[in-house]
Coordinates of C-alpha atoms and ligand atoms in Angstrom, one line a residue:
X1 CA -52.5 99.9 79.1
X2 CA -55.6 98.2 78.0
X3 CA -58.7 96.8 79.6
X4 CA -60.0 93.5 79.9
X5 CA -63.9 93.7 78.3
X6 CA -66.2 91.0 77.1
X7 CA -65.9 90.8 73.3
X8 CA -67.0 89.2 70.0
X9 CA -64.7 87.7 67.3
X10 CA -66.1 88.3 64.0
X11 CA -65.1 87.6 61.0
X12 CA -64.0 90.4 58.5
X13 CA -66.1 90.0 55.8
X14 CA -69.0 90.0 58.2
X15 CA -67.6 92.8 60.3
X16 CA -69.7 95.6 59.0
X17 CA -72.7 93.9 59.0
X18 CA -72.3 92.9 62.5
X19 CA -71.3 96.3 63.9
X20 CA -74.4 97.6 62.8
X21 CA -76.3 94.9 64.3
X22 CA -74.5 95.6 67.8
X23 CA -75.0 99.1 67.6
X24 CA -78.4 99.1 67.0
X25 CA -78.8 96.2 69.7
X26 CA -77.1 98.7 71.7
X27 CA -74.6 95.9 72.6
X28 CA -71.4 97.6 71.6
X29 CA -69.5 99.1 73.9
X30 CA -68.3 102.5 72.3
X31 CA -66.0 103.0 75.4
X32 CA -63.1 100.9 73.3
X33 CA -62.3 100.7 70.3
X34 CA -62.7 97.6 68.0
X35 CA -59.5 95.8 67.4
X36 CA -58.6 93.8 64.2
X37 CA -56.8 90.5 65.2
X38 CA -55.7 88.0 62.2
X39 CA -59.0 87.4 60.2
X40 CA -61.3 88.2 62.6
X41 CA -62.1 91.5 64.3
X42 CA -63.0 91.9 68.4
X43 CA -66.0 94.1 69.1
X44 CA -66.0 95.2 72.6
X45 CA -69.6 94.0 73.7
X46 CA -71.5 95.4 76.9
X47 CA -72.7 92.0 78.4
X48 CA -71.6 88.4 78.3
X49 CA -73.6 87.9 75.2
X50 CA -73.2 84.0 73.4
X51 CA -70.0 83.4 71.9
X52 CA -68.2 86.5 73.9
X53 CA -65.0 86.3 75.3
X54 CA -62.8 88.2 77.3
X55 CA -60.0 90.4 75.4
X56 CA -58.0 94.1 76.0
X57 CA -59.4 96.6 74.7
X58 CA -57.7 100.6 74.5
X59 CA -60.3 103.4 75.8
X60 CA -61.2 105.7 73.0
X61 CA -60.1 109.7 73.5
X62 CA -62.7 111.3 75.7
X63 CA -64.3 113.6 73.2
X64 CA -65.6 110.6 71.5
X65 CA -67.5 109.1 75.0
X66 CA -70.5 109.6 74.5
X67 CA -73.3 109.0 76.9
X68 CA -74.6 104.8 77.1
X69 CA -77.9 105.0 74.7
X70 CA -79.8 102.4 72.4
X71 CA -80.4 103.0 68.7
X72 CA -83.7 102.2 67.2
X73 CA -83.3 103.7 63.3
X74 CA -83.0 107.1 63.8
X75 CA -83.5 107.6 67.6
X76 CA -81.3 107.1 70.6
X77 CA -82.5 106.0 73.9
X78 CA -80.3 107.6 76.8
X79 CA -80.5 105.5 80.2
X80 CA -80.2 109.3 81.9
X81 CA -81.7 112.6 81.6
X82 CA -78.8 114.6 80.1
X83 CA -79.6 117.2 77.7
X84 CA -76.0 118.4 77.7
X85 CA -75.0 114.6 76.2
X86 CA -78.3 113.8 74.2
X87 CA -76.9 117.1 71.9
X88 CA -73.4 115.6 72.1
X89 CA -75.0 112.3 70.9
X90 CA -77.3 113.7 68.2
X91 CA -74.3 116.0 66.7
X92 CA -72.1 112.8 66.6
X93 CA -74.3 111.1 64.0
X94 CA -75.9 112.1 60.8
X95 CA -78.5 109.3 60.5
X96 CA -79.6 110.5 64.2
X97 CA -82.7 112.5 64.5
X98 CA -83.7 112.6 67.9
X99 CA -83.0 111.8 71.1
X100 CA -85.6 110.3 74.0
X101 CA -85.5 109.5 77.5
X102 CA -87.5 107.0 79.0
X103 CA -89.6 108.6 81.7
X104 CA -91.0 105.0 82.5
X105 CA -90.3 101.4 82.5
X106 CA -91.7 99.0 79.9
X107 CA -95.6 98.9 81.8
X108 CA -99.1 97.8 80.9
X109 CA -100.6 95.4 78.4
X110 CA -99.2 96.8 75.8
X111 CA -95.4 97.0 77.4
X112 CA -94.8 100.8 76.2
X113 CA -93.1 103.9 77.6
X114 CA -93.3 107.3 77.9
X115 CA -90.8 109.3 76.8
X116 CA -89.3 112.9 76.7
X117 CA -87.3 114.3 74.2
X118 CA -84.1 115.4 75.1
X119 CA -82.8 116.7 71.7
X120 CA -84.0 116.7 67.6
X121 CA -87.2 116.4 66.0
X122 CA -89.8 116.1 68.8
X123 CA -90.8 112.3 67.7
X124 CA -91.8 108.8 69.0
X125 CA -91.8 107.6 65.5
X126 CA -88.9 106.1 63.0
X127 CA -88.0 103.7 60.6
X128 CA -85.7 100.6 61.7
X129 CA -84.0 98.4 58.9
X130 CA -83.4 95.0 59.9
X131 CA -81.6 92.3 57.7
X132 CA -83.7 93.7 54.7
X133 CA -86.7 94.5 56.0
X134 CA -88.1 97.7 57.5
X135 CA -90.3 98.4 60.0
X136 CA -92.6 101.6 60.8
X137 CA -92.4 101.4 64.5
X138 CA -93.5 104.6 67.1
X139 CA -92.2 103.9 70.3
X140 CA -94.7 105.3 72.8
X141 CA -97.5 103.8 71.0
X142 CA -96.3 100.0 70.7
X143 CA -93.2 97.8 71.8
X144 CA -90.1 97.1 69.7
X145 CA -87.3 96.5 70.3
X146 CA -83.5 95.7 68.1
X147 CA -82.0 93.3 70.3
X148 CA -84.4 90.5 69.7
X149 CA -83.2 90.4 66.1
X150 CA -80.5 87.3 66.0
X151 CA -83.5 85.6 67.7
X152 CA -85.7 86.4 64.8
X153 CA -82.8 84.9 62.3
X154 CA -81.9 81.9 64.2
X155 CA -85.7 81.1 64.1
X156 CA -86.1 81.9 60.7
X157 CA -82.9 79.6 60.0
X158 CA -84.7 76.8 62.1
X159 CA -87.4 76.8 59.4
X160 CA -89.0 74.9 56.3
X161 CA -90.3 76.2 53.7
X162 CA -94.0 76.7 53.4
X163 CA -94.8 76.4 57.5
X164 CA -97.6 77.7 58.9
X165 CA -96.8 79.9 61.7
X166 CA -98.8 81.8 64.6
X167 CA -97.2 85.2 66.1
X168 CA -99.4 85.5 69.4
X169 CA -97.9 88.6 70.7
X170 CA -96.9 90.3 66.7
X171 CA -96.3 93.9 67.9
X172 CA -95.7 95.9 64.9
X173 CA -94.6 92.8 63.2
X174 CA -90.8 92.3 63.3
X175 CA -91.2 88.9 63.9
X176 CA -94.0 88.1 61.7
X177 CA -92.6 89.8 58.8
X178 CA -89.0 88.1 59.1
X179 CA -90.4 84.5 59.1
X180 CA -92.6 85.1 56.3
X181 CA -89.8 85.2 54.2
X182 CA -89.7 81.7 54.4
X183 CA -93.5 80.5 55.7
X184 CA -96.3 79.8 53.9
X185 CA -98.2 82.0 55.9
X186 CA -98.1 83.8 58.8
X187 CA -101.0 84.9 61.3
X188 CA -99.9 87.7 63.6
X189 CA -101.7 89.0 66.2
X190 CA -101.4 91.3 69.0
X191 CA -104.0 93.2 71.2
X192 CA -102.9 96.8 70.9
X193 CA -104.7 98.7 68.1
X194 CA -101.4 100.6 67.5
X195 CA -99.7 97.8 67.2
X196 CA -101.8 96.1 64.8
X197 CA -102.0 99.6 62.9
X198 CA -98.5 100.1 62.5
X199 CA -97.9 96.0 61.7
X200 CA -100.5 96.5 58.8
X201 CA -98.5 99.9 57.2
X202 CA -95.3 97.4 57.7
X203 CA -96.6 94.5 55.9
X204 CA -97.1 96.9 52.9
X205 CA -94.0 98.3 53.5
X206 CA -92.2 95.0 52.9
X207 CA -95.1 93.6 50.5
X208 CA -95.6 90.6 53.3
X209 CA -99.3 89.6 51.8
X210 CA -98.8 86.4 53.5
X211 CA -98.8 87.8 56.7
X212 CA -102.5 87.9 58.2
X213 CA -102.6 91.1 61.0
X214 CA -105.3 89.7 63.5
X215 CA -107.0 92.1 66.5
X216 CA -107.4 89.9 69.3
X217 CA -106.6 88.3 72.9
X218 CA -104.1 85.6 72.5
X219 CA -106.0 83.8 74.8
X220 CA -109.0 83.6 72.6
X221 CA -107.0 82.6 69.5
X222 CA -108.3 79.0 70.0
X223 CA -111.8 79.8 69.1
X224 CA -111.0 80.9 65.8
X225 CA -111.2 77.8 63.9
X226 CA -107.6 78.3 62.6
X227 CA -106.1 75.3 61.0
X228 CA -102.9 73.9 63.6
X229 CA -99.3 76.1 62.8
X230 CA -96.4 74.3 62.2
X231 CA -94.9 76.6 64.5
X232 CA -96.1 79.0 67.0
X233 CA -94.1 82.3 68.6
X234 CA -94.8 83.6 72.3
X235 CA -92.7 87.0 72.7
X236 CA -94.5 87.9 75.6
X237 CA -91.1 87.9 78.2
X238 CA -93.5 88.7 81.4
X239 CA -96.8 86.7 80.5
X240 CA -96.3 84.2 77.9
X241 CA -96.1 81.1 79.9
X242 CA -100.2 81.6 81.0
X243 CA -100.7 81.2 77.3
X244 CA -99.1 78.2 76.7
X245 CA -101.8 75.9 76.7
X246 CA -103.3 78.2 74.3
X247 CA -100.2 77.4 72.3
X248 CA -100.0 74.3 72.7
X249 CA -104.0 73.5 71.3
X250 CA -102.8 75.7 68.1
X251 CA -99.7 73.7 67.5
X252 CA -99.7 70.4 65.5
X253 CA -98.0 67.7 66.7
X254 CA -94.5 67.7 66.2
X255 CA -95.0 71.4 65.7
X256 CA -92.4 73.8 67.4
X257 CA -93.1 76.5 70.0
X258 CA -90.7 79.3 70.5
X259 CA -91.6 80.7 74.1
X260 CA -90.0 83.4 75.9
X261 CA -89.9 83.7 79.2
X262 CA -88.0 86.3 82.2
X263 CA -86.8 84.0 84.9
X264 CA -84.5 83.7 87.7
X265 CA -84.0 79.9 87.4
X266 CA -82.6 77.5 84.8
X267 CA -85.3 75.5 84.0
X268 CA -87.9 77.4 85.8
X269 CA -91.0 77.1 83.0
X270 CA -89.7 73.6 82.5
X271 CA -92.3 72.2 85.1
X272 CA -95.2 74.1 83.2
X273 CA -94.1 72.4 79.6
X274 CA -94.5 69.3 80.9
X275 CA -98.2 69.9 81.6
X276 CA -98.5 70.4 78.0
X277 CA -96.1 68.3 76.0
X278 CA -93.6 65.5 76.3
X279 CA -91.9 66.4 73.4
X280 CA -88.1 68.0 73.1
X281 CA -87.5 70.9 75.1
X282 CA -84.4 73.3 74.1
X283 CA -83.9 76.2 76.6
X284 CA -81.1 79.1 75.9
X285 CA -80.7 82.7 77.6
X286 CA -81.0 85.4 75.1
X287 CA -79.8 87.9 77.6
X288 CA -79.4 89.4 80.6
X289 CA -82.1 91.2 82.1
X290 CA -81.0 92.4 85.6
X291 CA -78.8 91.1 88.4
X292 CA -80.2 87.8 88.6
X293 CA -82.8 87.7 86.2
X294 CA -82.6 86.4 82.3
X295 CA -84.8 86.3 79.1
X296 CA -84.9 82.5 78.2
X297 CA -86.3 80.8 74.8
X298 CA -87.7 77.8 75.1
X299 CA -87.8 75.5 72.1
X300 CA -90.5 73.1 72.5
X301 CA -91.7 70.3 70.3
X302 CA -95.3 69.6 71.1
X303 CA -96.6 66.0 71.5
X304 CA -99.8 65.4 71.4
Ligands
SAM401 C1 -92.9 92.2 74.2 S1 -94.0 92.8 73.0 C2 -93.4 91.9 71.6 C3 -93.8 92.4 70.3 C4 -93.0 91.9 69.1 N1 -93.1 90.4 69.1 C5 -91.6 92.3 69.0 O1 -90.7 91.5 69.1 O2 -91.3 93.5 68.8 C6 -95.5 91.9 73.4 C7 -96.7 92.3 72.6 O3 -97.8 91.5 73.1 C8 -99.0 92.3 73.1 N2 -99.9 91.6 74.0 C9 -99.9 91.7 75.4 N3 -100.9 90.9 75.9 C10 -101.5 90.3 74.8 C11 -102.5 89.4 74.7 N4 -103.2 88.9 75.8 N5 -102.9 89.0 73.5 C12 -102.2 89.4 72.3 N6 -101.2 90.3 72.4 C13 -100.8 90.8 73.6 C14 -98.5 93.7 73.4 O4 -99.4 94.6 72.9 C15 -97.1 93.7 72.7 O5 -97.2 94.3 71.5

């Protein structure tokens, strides 16, 4: 007898792809098995992500549930302190090397965790691949995270050629680096040392030279003297809204700003855009956050 689950119809040719991209988004649900149904194929899904609807789904045979984690390249993040499974995990995967457990919540400045390591090679550090690019990233030392990467697509898709775009909040660059692909250049800056280390080794990595790696405060990104981005991206989930005016003096008119925001209400930064723009607002959830609380992207068109 199955079980009804919130799933995704893909289509086969894009199946594999797709299943990697859950997996290391740590969206699929390895409690059921993925089903193939015409020319599509249902992946189980563990939230009411877009497009997901509700289908049966058959457990998979007990010696295969293995404890809920996230995958970021080669190392799992367990949501409990279970030896016992993290071994179970790390023997059920070759391309697994170790396995952490978050002794903190995302905290500080520069939103990193501590970890312990609850099985392999006793590292922060791997290498994540992301729709062709790669990215150094060590995960005590700066933020990163996988499930932010359709967001990074759909914004890259949302381009022109040759933009000028601003990263306030770069991290080790996954953003930056994807929309250079596309942009004329790219400034990316981020206040974290580590951070701004790690994006430099990753702009080499993926021979991004038109990616600029900028030290600094967002907030004093103004001063610069940069000429006004075409576009301009606030990952900052907790923060990013106090920078907006910043954002907004960098932009050009009818430039775009991609802001992310954690909130509790529809519409709840949509009071605060209005202070700085009268332009087109676009606001969609990326995803769940807890009971009650959401990440939001705002798409703004500034008008000056
Ligand atoms: C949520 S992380 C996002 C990183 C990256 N965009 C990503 O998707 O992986 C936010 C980043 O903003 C940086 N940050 C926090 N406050 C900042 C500020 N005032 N100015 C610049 N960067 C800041 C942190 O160090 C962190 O790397």
């Amino acid at each position: 007898m199955g079980k009804e689950q919130w799933c995704l119809a893909v289509p086969r040719r894009e199946a594999e792809e797709r299943r990697r991209r859950l997996l290391e988004e740590g969206l699929l649900d390895r409690r059921f098995r993925p089903r193939p149904e015409g020319d599509v194929i249902l992946f189980p899904v563990t939230e009411e992500v877009p497009g997901a609807v509700r289908c049966e789904f058959e457990a998979v045979p007990e010696r295969l549930d293995l404890p809920r984690h996230e995958l970021v390249g080669g190392i799992a993040i367990m949501q409990e302190n279970d030896p016992g499974g993290a071994e179970r995990l790390l023997a059920s995967r070759p391309s697994l090397e170790t396995v952490l457990f978050p002794e903190t919540a995302v905290e500080g400045e520069y939103r990193t965790r501590r970890f312990s390591v609850l099985a392999g090679v006793p590292t922060t550090r791997t290498r994540v691949t992301e729709y062709g690019h790669s990215f150094d990233v060590d995960l005590s030392l700066a933020y990163f995270s996988a499930r932010l990467s359709t967001e990074r697509q759909r914004i890259l898709g949302a381009m022109a050629g040759g933009e000028r775009v601003l990263d306030m909040f770069a991290g080790v660059g996954p953003f930056a680096i994807t929309l250079a692909g596309k942009a004329g250049i790219v400034v990316a800056a981020d206040l974290n040392p580590a951070a701004v280390h790690l994006l430099i080794e990753n702009i080499a990595l993926n021979r991004a030279g038109n990616v600029i790696p900028v030290l600094a405060d967002a907030a004093h990104l103004p001063r610069l003297g940069f000429p006004p981005f075409d576009r301009v991206v606030m990952n900052l989930p907790l923060a990013a809204p106090e920078f907006l005016p910043a954002a907004a003096a960098l932009c050009r008119d009818g430039g775009t700003i991609h802001l992310y925001a954690l909130q509790e209400q529809e519409g709840e930064y949509l009071p605060l855009i209005r202070e700085v723009t009268r332009g087109e607002v676009a606001e969609r959830q990326v995803r769940s956050y807890s009971p009650g609380r959401w990440h939001a992207v705002y798409d703004i068109v500034v008008e000056k």
